Each structure stands twice: as structure tokens, then as C-alpha cells.
N, CA, C and O atoms as a printed pandas DataFrame, in Angstrom:
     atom_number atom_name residue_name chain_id  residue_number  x_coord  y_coord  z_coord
0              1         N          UNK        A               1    0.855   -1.172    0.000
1              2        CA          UNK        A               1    0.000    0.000    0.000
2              3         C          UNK        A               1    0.901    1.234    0.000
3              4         O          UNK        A               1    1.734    1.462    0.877
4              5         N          UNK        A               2    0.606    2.191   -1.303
5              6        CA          UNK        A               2    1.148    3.522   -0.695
6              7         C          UNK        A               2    0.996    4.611    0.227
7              8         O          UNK        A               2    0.051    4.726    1.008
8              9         N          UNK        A               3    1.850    5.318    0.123
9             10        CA          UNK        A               3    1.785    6.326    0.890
10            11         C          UNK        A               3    0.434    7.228    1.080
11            12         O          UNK        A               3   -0.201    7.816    1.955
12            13         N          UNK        A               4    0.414    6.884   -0.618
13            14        CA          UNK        A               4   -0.831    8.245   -0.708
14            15         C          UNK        A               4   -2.129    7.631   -0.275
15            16         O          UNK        A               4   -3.026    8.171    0.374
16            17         N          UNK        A               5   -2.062    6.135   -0.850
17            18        CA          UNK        A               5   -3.370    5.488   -0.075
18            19         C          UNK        A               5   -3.536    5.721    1.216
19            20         O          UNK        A               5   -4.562    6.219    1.678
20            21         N          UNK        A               6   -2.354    5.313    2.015
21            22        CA          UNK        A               6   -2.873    5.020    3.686
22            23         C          UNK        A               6   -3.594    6.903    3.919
23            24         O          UNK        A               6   -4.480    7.081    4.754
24            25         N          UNK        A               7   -3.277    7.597    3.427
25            26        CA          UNK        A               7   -3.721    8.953    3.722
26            27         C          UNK        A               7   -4.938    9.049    3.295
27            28         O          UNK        A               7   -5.645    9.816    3.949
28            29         N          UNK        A               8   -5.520    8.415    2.230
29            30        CA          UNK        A               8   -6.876    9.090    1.973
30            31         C          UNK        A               8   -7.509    7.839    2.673
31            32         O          UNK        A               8   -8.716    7.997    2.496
32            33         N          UNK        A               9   -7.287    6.448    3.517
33            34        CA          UNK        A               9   -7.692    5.485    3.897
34            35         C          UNK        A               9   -7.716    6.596    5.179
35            36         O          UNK        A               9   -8.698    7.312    5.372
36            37         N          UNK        A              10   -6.482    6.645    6.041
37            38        CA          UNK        A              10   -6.487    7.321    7.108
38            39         C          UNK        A              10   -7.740    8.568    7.398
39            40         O          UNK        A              10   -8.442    8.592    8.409
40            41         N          UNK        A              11   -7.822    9.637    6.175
41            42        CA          UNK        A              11   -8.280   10.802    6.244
42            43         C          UNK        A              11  -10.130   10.092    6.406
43            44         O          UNK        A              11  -10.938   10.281    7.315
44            45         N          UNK        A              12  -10.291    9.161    4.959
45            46        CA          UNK        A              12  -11.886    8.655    5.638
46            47         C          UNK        A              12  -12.108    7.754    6.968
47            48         O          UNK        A              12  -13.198    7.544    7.502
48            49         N          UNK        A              13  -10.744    7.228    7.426
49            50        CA          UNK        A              13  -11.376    6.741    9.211
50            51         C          UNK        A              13  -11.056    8.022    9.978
51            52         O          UNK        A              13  -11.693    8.029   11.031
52            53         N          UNK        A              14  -10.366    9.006    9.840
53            54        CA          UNK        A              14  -10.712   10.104   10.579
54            55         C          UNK        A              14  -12.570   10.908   10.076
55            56         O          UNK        A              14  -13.297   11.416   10.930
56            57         N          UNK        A              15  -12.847   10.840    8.973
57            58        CA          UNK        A              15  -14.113   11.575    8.919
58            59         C          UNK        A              15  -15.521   10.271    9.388
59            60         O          UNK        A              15  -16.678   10.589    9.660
60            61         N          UNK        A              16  -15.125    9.246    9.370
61            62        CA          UNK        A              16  -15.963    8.171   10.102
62            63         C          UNK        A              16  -16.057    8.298   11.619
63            64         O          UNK        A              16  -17.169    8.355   12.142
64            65         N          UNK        A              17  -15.071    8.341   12.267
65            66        CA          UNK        A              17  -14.864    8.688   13.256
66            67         C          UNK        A              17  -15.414    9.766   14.219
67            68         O          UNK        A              17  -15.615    9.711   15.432
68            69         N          UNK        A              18  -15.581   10.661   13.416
69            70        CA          UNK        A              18  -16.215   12.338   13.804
70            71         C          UNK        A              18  -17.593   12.403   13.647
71            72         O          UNK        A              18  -18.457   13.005   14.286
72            73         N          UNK        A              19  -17.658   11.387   12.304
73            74        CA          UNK        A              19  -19.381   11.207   12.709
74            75         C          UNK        A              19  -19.926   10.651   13.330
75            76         O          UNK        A              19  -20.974   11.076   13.816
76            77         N          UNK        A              20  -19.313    9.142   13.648
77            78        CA          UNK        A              20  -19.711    8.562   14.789
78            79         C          UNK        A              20  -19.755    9.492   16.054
79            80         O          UNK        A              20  -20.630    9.473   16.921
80            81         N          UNK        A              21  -18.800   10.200   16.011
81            82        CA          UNK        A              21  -19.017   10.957   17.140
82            83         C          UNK        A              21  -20.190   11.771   17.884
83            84         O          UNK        A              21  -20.613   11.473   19.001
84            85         N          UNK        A              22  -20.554   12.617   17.264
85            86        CA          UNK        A              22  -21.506   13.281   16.538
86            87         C          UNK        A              22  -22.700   12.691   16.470
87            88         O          UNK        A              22  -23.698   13.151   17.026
88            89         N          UNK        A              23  -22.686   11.712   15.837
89            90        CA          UNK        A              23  -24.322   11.000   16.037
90            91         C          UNK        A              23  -24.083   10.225   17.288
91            92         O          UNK        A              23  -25.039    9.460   17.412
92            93         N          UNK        A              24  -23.308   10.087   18.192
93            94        CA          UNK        A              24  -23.441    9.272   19.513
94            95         C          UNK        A              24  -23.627   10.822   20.413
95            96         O          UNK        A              24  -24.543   10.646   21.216
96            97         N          UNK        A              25  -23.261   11.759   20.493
97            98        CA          UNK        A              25  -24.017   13.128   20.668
98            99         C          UNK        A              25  -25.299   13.607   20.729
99           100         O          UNK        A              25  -25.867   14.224   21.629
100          101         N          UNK        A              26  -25.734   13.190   19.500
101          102        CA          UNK        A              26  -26.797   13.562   18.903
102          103         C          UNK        A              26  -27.911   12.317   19.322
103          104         O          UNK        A              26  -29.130   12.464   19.407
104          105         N          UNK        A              27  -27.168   11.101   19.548
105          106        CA          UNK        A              27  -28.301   10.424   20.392
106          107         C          UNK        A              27  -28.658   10.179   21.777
107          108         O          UNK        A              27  -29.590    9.666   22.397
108          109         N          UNK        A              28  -27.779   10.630   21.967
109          110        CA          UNK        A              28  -27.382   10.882   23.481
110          111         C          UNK        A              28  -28.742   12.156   23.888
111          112         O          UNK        A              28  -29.749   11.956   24.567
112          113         N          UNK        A              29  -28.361   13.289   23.283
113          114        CA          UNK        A              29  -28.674   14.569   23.473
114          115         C          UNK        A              29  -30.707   14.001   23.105
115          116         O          UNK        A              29  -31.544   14.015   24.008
116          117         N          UNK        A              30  -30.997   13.625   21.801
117          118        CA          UNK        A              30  -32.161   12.679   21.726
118          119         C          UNK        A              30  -32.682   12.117   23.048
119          120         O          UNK        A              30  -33.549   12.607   23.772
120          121         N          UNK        A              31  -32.031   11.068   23.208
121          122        CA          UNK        A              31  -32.737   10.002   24.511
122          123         C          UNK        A              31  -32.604   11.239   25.487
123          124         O          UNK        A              31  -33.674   11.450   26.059
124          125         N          UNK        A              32  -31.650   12.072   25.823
125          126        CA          UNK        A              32  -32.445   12.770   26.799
126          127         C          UNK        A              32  -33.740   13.862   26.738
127          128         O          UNK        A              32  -34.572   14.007   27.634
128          129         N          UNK        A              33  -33.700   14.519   25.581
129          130        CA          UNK        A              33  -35.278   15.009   25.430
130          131         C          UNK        A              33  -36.464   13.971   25.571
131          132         O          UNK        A              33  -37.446   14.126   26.297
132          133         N          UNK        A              34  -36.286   13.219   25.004
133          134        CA          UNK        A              34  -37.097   11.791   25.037
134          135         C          UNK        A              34  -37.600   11.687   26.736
135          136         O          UNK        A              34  -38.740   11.441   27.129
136          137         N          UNK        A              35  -36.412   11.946   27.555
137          138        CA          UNK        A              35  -37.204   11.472   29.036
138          139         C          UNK        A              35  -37.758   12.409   29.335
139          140         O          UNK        A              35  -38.921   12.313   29.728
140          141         N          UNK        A              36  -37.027   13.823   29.243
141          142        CA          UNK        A              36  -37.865   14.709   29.597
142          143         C          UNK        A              36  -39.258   15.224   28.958
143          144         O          UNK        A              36  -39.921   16.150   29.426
144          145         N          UNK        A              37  -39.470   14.744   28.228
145          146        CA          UNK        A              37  -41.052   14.908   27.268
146          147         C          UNK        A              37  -41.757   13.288   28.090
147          148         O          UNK        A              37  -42.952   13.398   28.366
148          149         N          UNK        A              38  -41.318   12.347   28.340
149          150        CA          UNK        A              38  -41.912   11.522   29.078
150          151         C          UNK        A              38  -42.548   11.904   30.697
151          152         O          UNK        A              38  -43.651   11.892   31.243
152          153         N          UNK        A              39  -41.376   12.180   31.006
153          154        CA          UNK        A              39  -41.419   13.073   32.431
154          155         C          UNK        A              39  -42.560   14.208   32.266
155          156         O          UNK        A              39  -43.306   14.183   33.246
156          157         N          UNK        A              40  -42.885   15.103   31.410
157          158        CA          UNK        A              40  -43.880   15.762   30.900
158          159         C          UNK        A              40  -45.059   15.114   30.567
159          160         O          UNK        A              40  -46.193   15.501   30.851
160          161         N          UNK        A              41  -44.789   14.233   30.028
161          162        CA          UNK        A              41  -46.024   13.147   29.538
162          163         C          UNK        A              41  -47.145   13.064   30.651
163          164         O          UNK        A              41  -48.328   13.387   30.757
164          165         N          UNK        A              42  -46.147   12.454   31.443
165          166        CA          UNK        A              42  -46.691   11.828   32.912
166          167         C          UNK        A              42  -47.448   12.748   33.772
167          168         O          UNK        A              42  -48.535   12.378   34.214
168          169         N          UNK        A              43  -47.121   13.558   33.968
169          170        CA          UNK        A              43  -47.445   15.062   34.810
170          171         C          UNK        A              43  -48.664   15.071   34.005
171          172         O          UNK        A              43  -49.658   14.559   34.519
172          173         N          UNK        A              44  -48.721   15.367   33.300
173          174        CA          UNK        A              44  -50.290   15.890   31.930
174          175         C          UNK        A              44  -51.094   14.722   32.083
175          176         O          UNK        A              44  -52.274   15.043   31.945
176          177         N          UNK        A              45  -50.953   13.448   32.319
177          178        CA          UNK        A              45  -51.782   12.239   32.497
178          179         C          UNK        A              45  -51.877   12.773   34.008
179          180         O          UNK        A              45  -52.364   13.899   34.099
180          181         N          UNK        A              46  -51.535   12.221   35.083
181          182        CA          UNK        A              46  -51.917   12.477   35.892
182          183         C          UNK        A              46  -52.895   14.126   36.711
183          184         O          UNK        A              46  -53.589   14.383   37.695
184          185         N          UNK        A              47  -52.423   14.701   35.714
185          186        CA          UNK        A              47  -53.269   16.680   35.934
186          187         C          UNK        A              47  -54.823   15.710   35.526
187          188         O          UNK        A              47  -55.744   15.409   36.286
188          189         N          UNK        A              48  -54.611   15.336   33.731
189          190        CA          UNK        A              48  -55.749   15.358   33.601
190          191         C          UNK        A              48  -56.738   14.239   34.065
191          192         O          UNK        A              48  -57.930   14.438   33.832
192          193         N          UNK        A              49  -56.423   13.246   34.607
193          194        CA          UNK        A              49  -57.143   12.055   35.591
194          195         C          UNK        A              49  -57.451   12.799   36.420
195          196         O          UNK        A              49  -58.574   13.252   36.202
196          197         N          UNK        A              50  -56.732   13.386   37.817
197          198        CA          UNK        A              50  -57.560   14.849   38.746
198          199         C          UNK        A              50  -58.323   15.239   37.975
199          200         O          UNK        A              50  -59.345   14.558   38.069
200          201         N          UNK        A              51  -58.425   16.115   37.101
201          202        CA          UNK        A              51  -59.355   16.754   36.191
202          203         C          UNK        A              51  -60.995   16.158   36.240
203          204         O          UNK        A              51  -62.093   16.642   36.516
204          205         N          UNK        A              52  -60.345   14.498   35.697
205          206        CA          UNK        A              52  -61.674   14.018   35.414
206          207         C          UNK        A              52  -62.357   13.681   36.814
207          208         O          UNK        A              52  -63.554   13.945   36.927
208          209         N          UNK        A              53  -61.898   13.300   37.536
209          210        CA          UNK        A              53  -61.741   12.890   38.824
210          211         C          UNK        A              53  -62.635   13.631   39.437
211          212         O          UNK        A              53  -63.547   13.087   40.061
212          213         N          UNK        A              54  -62.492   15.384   39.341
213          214        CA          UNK        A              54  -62.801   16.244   39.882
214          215         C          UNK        A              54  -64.430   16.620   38.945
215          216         O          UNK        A              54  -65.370   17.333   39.294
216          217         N          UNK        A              55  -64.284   16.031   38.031
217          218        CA          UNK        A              55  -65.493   16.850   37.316
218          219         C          UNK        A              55  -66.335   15.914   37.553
219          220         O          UNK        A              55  -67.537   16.175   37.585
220          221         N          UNK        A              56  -65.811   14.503   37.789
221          222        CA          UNK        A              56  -67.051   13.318   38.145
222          223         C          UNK        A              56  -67.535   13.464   39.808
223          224         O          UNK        A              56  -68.627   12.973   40.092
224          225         N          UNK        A              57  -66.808   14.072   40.804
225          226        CA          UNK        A              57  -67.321   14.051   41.474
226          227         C          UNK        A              57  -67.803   15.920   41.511
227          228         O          UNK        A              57  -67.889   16.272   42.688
228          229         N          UNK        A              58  -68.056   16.890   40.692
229          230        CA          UNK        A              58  -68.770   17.567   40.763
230          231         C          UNK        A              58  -70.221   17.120   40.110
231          232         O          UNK        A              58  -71.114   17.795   40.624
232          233         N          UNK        A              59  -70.601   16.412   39.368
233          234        CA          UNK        A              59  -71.238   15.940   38.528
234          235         C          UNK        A              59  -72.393   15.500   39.193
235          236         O          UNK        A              59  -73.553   15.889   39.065
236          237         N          UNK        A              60  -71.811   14.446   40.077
237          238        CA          UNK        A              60  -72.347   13.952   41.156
238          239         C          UNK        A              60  -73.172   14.305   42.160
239          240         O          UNK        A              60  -74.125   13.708   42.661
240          241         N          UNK        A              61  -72.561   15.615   42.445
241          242        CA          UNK        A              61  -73.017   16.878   43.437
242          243         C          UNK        A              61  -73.950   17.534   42.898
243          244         O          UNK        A              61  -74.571   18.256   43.679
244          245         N          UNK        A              62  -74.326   17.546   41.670
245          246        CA          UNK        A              62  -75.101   18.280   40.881
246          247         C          UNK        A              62  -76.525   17.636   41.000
247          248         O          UNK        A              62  -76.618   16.415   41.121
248          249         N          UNK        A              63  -77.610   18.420   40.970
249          250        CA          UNK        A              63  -79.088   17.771   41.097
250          251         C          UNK        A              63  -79.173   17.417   39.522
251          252         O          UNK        A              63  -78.983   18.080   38.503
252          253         N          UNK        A              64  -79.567   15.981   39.793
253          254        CA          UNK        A              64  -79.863   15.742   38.128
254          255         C          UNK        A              64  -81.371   16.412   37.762
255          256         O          UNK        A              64  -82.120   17.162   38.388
256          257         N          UNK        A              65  -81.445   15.724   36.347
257          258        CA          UNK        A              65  -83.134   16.411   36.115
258          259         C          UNK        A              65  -83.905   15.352   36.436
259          260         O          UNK        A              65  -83.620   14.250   35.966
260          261         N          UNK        A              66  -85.101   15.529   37.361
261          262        CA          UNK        A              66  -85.696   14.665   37.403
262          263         C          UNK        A              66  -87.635   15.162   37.100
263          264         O          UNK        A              66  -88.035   16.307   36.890
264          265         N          UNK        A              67  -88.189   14.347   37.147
265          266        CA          UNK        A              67  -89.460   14.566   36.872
266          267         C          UNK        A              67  -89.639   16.129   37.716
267          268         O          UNK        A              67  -89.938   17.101   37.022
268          269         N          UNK        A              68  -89.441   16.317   39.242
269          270        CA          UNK        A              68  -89.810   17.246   40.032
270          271         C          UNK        A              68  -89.066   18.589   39.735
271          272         O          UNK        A              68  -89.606   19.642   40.076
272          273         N          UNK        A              69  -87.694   18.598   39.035
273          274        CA          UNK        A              69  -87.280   19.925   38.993
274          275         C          UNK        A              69  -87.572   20.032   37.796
275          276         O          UNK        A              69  -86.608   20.494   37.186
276          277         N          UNK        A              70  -88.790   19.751   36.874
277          278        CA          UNK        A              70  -88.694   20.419   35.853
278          279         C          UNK        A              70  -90.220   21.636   35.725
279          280         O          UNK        A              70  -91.293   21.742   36.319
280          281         N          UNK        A              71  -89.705   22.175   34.902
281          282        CA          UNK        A              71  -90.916   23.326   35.079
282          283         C          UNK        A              71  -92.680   22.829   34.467
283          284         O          UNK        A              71  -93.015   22.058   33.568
284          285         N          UNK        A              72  -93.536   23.710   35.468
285          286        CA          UNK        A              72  -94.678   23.043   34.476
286          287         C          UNK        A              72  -94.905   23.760   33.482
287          288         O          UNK        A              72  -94.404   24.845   33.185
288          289         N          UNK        A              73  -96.103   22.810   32.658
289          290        CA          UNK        A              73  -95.898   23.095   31.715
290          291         C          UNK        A              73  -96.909   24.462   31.590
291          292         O          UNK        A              73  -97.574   24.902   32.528
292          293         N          UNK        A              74  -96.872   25.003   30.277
293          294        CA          UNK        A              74  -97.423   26.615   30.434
294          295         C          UNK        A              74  -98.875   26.191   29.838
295          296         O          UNK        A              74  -99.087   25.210   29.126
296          297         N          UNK        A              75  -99.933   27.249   30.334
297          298        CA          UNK        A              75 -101.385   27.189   29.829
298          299         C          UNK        A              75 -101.522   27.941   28.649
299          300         O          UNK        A              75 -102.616   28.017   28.089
């Protein structure tokens, strides 16, 4: 092998190298947004279960309609 080969062999495992780099960065930097949008996830499920939670037991509290609360009828 020549000279000039091992250099342009050398020069593309140096630019392989940098990208690997780079995308192990870049997935790195990924999986951590990833938890933190999970971590977010979670919070927003649990708000909105309270939510429902809260509106079923207002719901509850509420007089339904029944035959007696409704108005009579007009002459």
C-alpha cells in the first residue's frame, strides 16, 4: 500500500470517526429530550385524571333532572 493510499484510507477513518461521534451526541442529546417529554407526559396524564376525577365528582353533586325539577308546563 502507498503512501498516498494510507492517507486518503487514514483521512476517511478520521471523517468516520467524527461522525460517529456526533451522532453518539446527537443520540445521546435525543434520549435525553425523550425522558424529559416523558417526564412531561406523565405530569399531563396524571393533571388530567384529577381533572376528570374532579369533574365526576362535581357531577355527582349536581341535582340531576328529574321529573320534580322540571318546570310546568305553560297554559
Amino acid at each position: 500500500m502507498s503512501t498516498e493510499e494510507s492517507r486518503v484510507l487514514q483521512a476517511r477513518l478520521d471523517e468516520l470517526e467524527t461522525r460517529l461521534a456526533f451522532q453518539d451526541d446527537t443520540i445521546q442529546s435525543l434520549n435525553d429530550a425523550l425522558g424529559q417529554q416523558q417526564i412531561a407526559l406523565d405530569r399531563m396524564r396524571r393533571s388530567l385524571e384529577l381533572v376528570a376525577k374532579r369533574q365526576t365528582d362535581m357531577a355527582s353533586m349536581m341535582p340531576g333532572d328529574t321529573e320534580d325539577d322540571q318546570p310546568p308546563p305553560h297554559y
